[in-house]
Amino acid sequence: MRNKMFFFGFLLFLSGISEVSVARGDDYDVEKVGVVDMRRIWRNYGGMKEAALKLKQETDSRQQKVEEKKSVIKKLREEYESKSVILSDSEKEKKSAEIEEKIGELQEYVYQVNKELKALDEKWRGKAIEEVKKTVEAYGLKEDYDMILNNTEMFILFSQDKIDITDEILKALAKKYGKK
């Protein structure tokens, strides 16, 4: 019963598509289709490499500050442990509170750094992604493509190698990237 309902629904869907097509007077055939391997673009495009390098440099810089803050906490803990025998209870509480405060500051700093790094990553990679989109669109218009698809998505189960234009897109991106 369920299969019959699905089949009937599918037929209804198909008839609806053909009616919409006829009603709009569409006689458009897709004649030229290209596919682009976006994973190769991300790996090989200089703009993406530059964005990744900038992020790594920024991350390394911030990581150094995190390590410095950790070092301060470690020294405070070692000092606390070495002097805990001779410290009064109030001094122990004071030292313990100081350590906890430093830990809280470190956690807040790490949270802020992660937030800032994420924003920078989105900004830098976003620029590169926009450049890729513009380049693909310009190439598609110039070469009279009806459609260019991302073949790294799971929706494309098969495509002939002859319609793969990844190398051409990489060349166009390299020309643009070299001008910057």
PDB file of C-alpha atoms in Angstrom:
ATOM      1  CA  MET A   1       0.000   0.000   0.000  1.00  0.00           C
ATOM      2  CA  ARG A   2       2.779   2.395   0.933  1.00  0.00           C
ATOM      3  CA  ASN A   3       4.609   1.679  -2.337  1.00  0.00           C
ATOM      4  CA  LYS A   4       1.458   2.410  -4.330  1.00  0.00           C
ATOM      5  CA  MET A   5       1.023   5.736  -2.524  1.00  0.00           C
ATOM      6  CA  PHE A   6       4.648   6.659  -3.167  1.00  0.00           C
ATOM      7  CA  PHE A   7       4.364   5.719  -6.841  1.00  0.00           C
ATOM      8  CA  PHE A   8       1.139   7.706  -7.213  1.00  0.00           C
ATOM      9  CA  GLY A   9       2.730  10.708  -5.485  1.00  0.00           C
ATOM     10  CA  PHE A  10       5.783  10.459  -7.708  1.00  0.00           C
ATOM     11  CA  LEU A  11       3.621  10.370 -10.852  1.00  0.00           C
ATOM     12  CA  LEU A  12       1.675  13.372  -9.601  1.00  0.00           C
ATOM     13  CA  PHE A  13       4.945  15.207  -8.973  1.00  0.00           C
ATOM     14  CA  LEU A  14       6.219  14.436 -12.480  1.00  0.00           C
ATOM     15  CA  SER A  15       2.972  15.534 -14.103  1.00  0.00           C
ATOM     16  CA  GLY A  16       3.146  18.767 -12.121  1.00  0.00           C
ATOM     17  CA  ILE A  17       6.643  19.447 -13.397  1.00  0.00           C
ATOM     18  CA  SER A  18       5.657  18.894 -17.009  1.00  0.00           C
ATOM     19  CA  GLU A  19       2.591  21.117 -16.604  1.00  0.00           C
ATOM     20  CA  VAL A  20       4.693  23.918 -15.132  1.00  0.00           C
ATOM     21  CA  SER A  21       7.163  23.542 -17.977  1.00  0.00           C
ATOM     22  CA  VAL A  22       4.435  23.697 -20.605  1.00  0.00           C
ATOM     23  CA  ALA A  23       2.644  26.560 -18.871  1.00  0.00           C
ATOM     24  CA  ARG A  24       5.831  28.626 -18.859  1.00  0.00           C
ATOM     25  CA  GLY A  25       6.574  27.707 -22.451  1.00  0.00           C
ATOM     26  CA  ASP A  26      10.014  26.386 -21.585  1.00  0.00           C
ATOM     27  CA  ASP A  27      11.785  24.785 -24.504  1.00  0.00           C
ATOM     28  CA  TYR A  28      15.164  25.126 -22.864  1.00  0.00           C
ATOM     29  CA  ASP A  29      17.588  22.252 -23.157  1.00  0.00           C
ATOM     30  CA  VAL A  30      20.733  22.149 -21.113  1.00  0.00           C
ATOM     31  CA  GLU A  31      23.415  21.686 -23.726  1.00  0.00           C
ATOM     32  CA  LYS A  32      26.699  22.423 -22.012  1.00  0.00           C
ATOM     33  CA  VAL A  33      27.430  21.270 -18.482  1.00  0.00           C
ATOM     34  CA  GLY A  34      30.708  21.383 -16.598  1.00  0.00           C
ATOM     35  CA  VAL A  35      31.812  20.038 -13.255  1.00  0.00           C
ATOM     36  CA  VAL A  36      34.424  21.370 -10.856  1.00  0.00           C
ATOM     37  CA  ASP A  37      36.224  19.380  -8.161  1.00  0.00           C
ATOM     38  CA  MET A  38      36.027  21.889  -5.320  1.00  0.00           C
ATOM     39  CA  ARG A  39      38.338  19.847  -3.078  1.00  0.00           C
ATOM     40  CA  ARG A  40      41.101  20.331  -5.652  1.00  0.00           C
ATOM     41  CA  ILE A  41      40.271  24.027  -5.840  1.00  0.00           C
ATOM     42  CA  TRP A  42      40.564  24.397  -2.040  1.00  0.00           C
ATOM     43  CA  ARG A  43      43.838  22.450  -1.995  1.00  0.00           C
ATOM     44  CA  ASN A  44      45.465  24.218  -4.941  1.00  0.00           C
ATOM     45  CA  TYR A  45      44.083  27.750  -5.081  1.00  0.00           C
ATOM     46  CA  GLY A  46      46.601  30.290  -3.759  1.00  0.00           C
ATOM     47  CA  GLY A  47      43.862  32.378  -2.135  1.00  0.00           C
ATOM     48  CA  MET A  48      42.794  29.452   0.041  1.00  0.00           C
ATOM     49  CA  LYS A  49      46.408  28.623   0.855  1.00  0.00           C
ATOM     50  CA  GLU A  50      47.011  32.241   1.846  1.00  0.00           C
ATOM     51  CA  ALA A  51      43.910  32.261   4.065  1.00  0.00           C
ATOM     52  CA  ALA A  52      45.069  29.049   5.759  1.00  0.00           C
ATOM     53  CA  LEU A  53      48.582  30.462   6.258  1.00  0.00           C
ATOM     54  CA  LYS A  54      47.251  33.696   7.773  1.00  0.00           C
ATOM     55  CA  LEU A  55      45.059  31.691  10.138  1.00  0.00           C
ATOM     56  CA  LYS A  56      47.979  29.472  11.161  1.00  0.00           C
ATOM     57  CA  GLN A  57      50.188  32.490  11.853  1.00  0.00           C
ATOM     58  CA  GLU A  58      47.465  34.158  13.894  1.00  0.00           C
ATOM     59  CA  THR A  59      46.774  30.910  15.769  1.00  0.00           C
ATOM     60  CA  ASP A  60      50.472  30.405  16.538  1.00  0.00           C
ATOM     61  CA  SER A  61      50.754  33.963  17.826  1.00  0.00           C
ATOM     62  CA  ARG A  62      47.764  33.530  20.120  1.00  0.00           C
ATOM     63  CA  GLN A  63      48.912  30.074  21.229  1.00  0.00           C
ATOM     64  CA  GLN A  64      52.157  31.610  22.470  1.00  0.00           C
ATOM     65  CA  LYS A  65      50.174  33.928  24.763  1.00  0.00           C
ATOM     66  CA  VAL A  66      48.121  30.968  26.004  1.00  0.00           C
ATOM     67  CA  GLU A  67      51.333  29.111  26.849  1.00  0.00           C
ATOM     68  CA  GLU A  68      52.640  32.155  28.742  1.00  0.00           C
ATOM     69  CA  LYS A  69      49.451  32.312  30.806  1.00  0.00           C
ATOM     70  CA  LYS A  70      49.656  28.564  31.488  1.00  0.00           C
ATOM     71  CA  SER A  71      53.249  29.012  32.624  1.00  0.00           C
ATOM     72  CA  VAL A  72      52.200  31.686  35.132  1.00  0.00           C
ATOM     73  CA  ILE A  73      49.524  29.354  36.524  1.00  0.00           C
ATOM     74  CA  LYS A  74      52.007  26.486  36.746  1.00  0.00           C
ATOM     75  CA  LYS A  75      54.469  28.652  38.695  1.00  0.00           C
ATOM     76  CA  LEU A  76      51.731  29.785  41.072  1.00  0.00           C
ATOM     77  CA  ARG A  77      50.693  26.163  41.684  1.00  0.00           C
ATOM     78  CA  GLU A  78      54.284  25.060  42.283  1.00  0.00           C
ATOM     79  CA  GLU A  79      54.794  27.957  44.675  1.00  0.00           C
ATOM     80  CA  TYR A  80      51.563  27.091  46.470  1.00  0.00           C
ATOM     81  CA  GLU A  81      52.524  23.418  46.791  1.00  0.00           C
ATOM     82  CA  SER A  82      56.052  24.147  47.992  1.00  0.00           C
ATOM     83  CA  LYS A  83      54.891  26.649  50.616  1.00  0.00           C
ATOM     84  CA  SER A  84      51.605  25.031  51.621  1.00  0.00           C
ATOM     85  CA  VAL A  85      53.176  23.579  54.761  1.00  0.00           C
ATOM     86  CA  ILE A  86      54.246  26.985  56.101  1.00  0.00           C
ATOM     87  CA  LEU A  87      51.282  29.064  54.876  1.00  0.00           C
ATOM     88  CA  SER A  88      48.431  29.889  57.183  1.00  0.00           C
ATOM     89  CA  ASP A  89      44.907  28.911  56.194  1.00  0.00           C
ATOM     90  CA  SER A  90      44.061  32.476  55.124  1.00  0.00           C
ATOM     91  CA  GLU A  91      47.237  32.688  53.010  1.00  0.00           C
ATOM     92  CA  LYS A  92      46.383  29.316  51.436  1.00  0.00           C
ATOM     93  CA  GLU A  93      42.906  30.597  50.586  1.00  0.00           C
ATOM     94  CA  LYS A  94      44.367  33.775  49.130  1.00  0.00           C
ATOM     95  CA  LYS A  95      46.876  31.849  46.971  1.00  0.00           C
ATOM     96  CA  SER A  96      44.217  29.358  45.919  1.00  0.00           C
ATOM     97  CA  ALA A  97      41.865  32.198  44.932  1.00  0.00           C
ATOM     98  CA  GLU A  98      44.664  33.833  42.942  1.00  0.00           C
ATOM     99  CA  ILE A  99      45.281  30.572  41.065  1.00  0.00           C
ATOM    100  CA  GLU A 100      41.562  30.128  40.372  1.00  0.00           C
ATOM    101  CA  GLU A 101      41.351  33.717  39.120  1.00  0.00           C
ATOM    102  CA  LYS A 102      44.261  33.125  36.730  1.00  0.00           C
ATOM    103  CA  ILE A 103      42.614  29.926  35.483  1.00  0.00           C
ATOM    104  CA  GLY A 104      39.374  31.840  34.880  1.00  0.00           C
ATOM    105  CA  GLU A 105      41.280  34.548  33.004  1.00  0.00           C
ATOM    106  CA  LEU A 106      42.960  31.890  30.872  1.00  0.00           C
ATOM    107  CA  GLN A 107      39.640  30.216  30.065  1.00  0.00           C
ATOM    108  CA  GLU A 108      38.082  33.560  29.116  1.00  0.00           C
ATOM    109  CA  TYR A 109      41.106  34.428  26.987  1.00  0.00           C
ATOM    110  CA  VAL A 110      40.972  31.059  25.175  1.00  0.00           C
ATOM    111  CA  TYR A 111      37.233  31.521  24.561  1.00  0.00           C
ATOM    112  CA  GLN A 112      37.791  35.007  23.101  1.00  0.00           C
ATOM    113  CA  VAL A 113      40.728  33.839  20.994  1.00  0.00           C
ATOM    114  CA  ASN A 114      38.702  30.967  19.533  1.00  0.00           C
ATOM    115  CA  LYS A 115      35.863  33.347  18.735  1.00  0.00           C
ATOM    116  CA  GLU A 116      38.223  35.833  17.062  1.00  0.00           C
ATOM    117  CA  LEU A 117      40.050  33.121  15.117  1.00  0.00           C
ATOM    118  CA  LYS A 118      36.759  31.717  13.854  1.00  0.00           C
ATOM    119  CA  ALA A 119      35.709  35.186  12.663  1.00  0.00           C
ATOM    120  CA  LEU A 120      39.067  35.728  10.945  1.00  0.00           C
ATOM    121  CA  ASP A 121      38.862  32.309   9.298  1.00  0.00           C
ATOM    122  CA  GLU A 122      35.371  33.057   7.973  1.00  0.00           C
ATOM    123  CA  LYS A 123      36.521  36.458   6.716  1.00  0.00           C
ATOM    124  CA  TRP A 124      39.676  35.230   4.964  1.00  0.00           C
ATOM    125  CA  ARG A 125      38.220  32.033   3.546  1.00  0.00           C
ATOM    126  CA  GLY A 126      35.030  33.895   2.652  1.00  0.00           C
ATOM    127  CA  LYS A 127      37.008  36.223   0.396  1.00  0.00           C
ATOM    128  CA  ALA A 128      38.668  33.266  -1.305  1.00  0.00           C
ATOM    129  CA  ILE A 129      35.343  31.458  -1.713  1.00  0.00           C
ATOM    130  CA  GLU A 130      33.779  34.556  -3.276  1.00  0.00           C
ATOM    131  CA  GLU A 131      36.712  34.795  -5.674  1.00  0.00           C
ATOM    132  CA  VAL A 132      36.208  31.157  -6.680  1.00  0.00           C
ATOM    133  CA  LYS A 133      32.468  31.714  -7.227  1.00  0.00           C
ATOM    134  CA  LYS A 134      33.095  34.812  -9.356  1.00  0.00           C
ATOM    135  CA  THR A 135      35.749  33.019 -11.385  1.00  0.00           C
ATOM    136  CA  VAL A 136      33.525  29.996 -12.029  1.00  0.00           C
ATOM    137  CA  GLU A 137      30.640  32.261 -13.027  1.00  0.00           C
ATOM    138  CA  ALA A 138      32.823  34.377 -15.335  1.00  0.00           C
ATOM    139  CA  TYR A 139      34.300  31.256 -16.917  1.00  0.00           C
ATOM    140  CA  GLY A 140      30.845  29.745 -17.379  1.00  0.00           C
ATOM    141  CA  LEU A 141      29.526  32.869 -19.086  1.00  0.00           C
ATOM    142  CA  LYS A 142      32.624  33.278 -21.261  1.00  0.00           C
ATOM    143  CA  GLU A 143      32.618  29.646 -22.386  1.00  0.00           C
ATOM    144  CA  ASP A 144      28.809  29.540 -22.773  1.00  0.00           C
ATOM    145  CA  TYR A 145      28.077  26.895 -20.137  1.00  0.00           C
ATOM    146  CA  ASP A 146      24.455  26.324 -19.186  1.00  0.00           C
ATOM    147  CA  MET A 147      25.420  24.863 -15.840  1.00  0.00           C
ATOM    148  CA  ILE A 148      28.548  24.208 -13.762  1.00  0.00           C
ATOM    149  CA  LEU A 149      28.209  21.774 -10.881  1.00  0.00           C
ATOM    150  CA  ASN A 150      30.335  20.947  -7.858  1.00  0.00           C
ATOM    151  CA  ASN A 151      31.217  17.295  -8.368  1.00  0.00           C
ATOM    152  CA  THR A 152      32.488  16.808  -4.820  1.00  0.00           C
ATOM    153  CA  GLU A 153      28.952  16.878  -3.488  1.00  0.00           C
ATOM    154  CA  MET A 154      27.151  13.583  -3.125  1.00  0.00           C
ATOM    155  CA  PHE A 155      24.398  14.638  -5.536  1.00  0.00           C
ATOM    156  CA  ILE A 156      26.497  13.938  -8.629  1.00  0.00           C
ATOM    157  CA  LEU A 157      26.913  10.217  -8.875  1.00  0.00           C
ATOM    158  CA  PHE A 158      28.633  10.187 -12.250  1.00  0.00           C
ATOM    159  CA  SER A 159      30.181  12.583 -14.736  1.00  0.00           C
ATOM    160  CA  GLN A 160      32.469  12.150 -17.713  1.00  0.00           C
ATOM    161  CA  ASP A 161      36.010  13.463 -17.309  1.00  0.00           C
ATOM    162  CA  LYS A 162      35.564  15.496 -20.484  1.00  0.00           C
ATOM    163  CA  ILE A 163      33.175  17.872 -18.690  1.00  0.00           C
ATOM    164  CA  ASP A 164      35.529  18.417 -15.731  1.00  0.00           C
ATOM    165  CA  ILE A 165      36.759  22.013 -15.964  1.00  0.00           C
ATOM    166  CA  THR A 166      38.643  22.102 -12.657  1.00  0.00           C
ATOM    167  CA  ASP A 167      42.017  22.685 -14.327  1.00  0.00           C
ATOM    168  CA  GLU A 168      40.651  25.599 -16.339  1.00  0.00           C
ATOM    169  CA  ILE A 169      39.178  27.182 -13.207  1.00  0.00           C
ATOM    170  CA  LEU A 170      42.482  26.732 -11.352  1.00  0.00           C
ATOM    171  CA  LYS A 171      44.317  28.438 -14.238  1.00  0.00           C
ATOM    172  CA  ALA A 172      41.857  31.345 -14.198  1.00  0.00           C
ATOM    173  CA  LEU A 173      42.203  31.661 -10.421  1.00  0.00           C
ATOM    174  CA  ALA A 174      45.997  31.558 -10.684  1.00  0.00           C
ATOM    175  CA  LYS A 175      45.909  34.438 -13.176  1.00  0.00           C
ATOM    176  CA  LYS A 176      43.689  36.499 -10.865  1.00  0.00           C
ATOM    177  CA  TYR A 177      45.634  35.573  -7.750  1.00  0.00           C
ATOM    178  CA  GLY A 178      48.930  36.479  -9.412  1.00  0.00           C
ATOM    179  CA  LYS A 179      47.630  40.007 -10.078  1.00  0.00           C
ATOM    180  CA  LYS A 180      47.089  40.711  -6.384  1.00  0.00           C
TER     181      LYS A 180
END
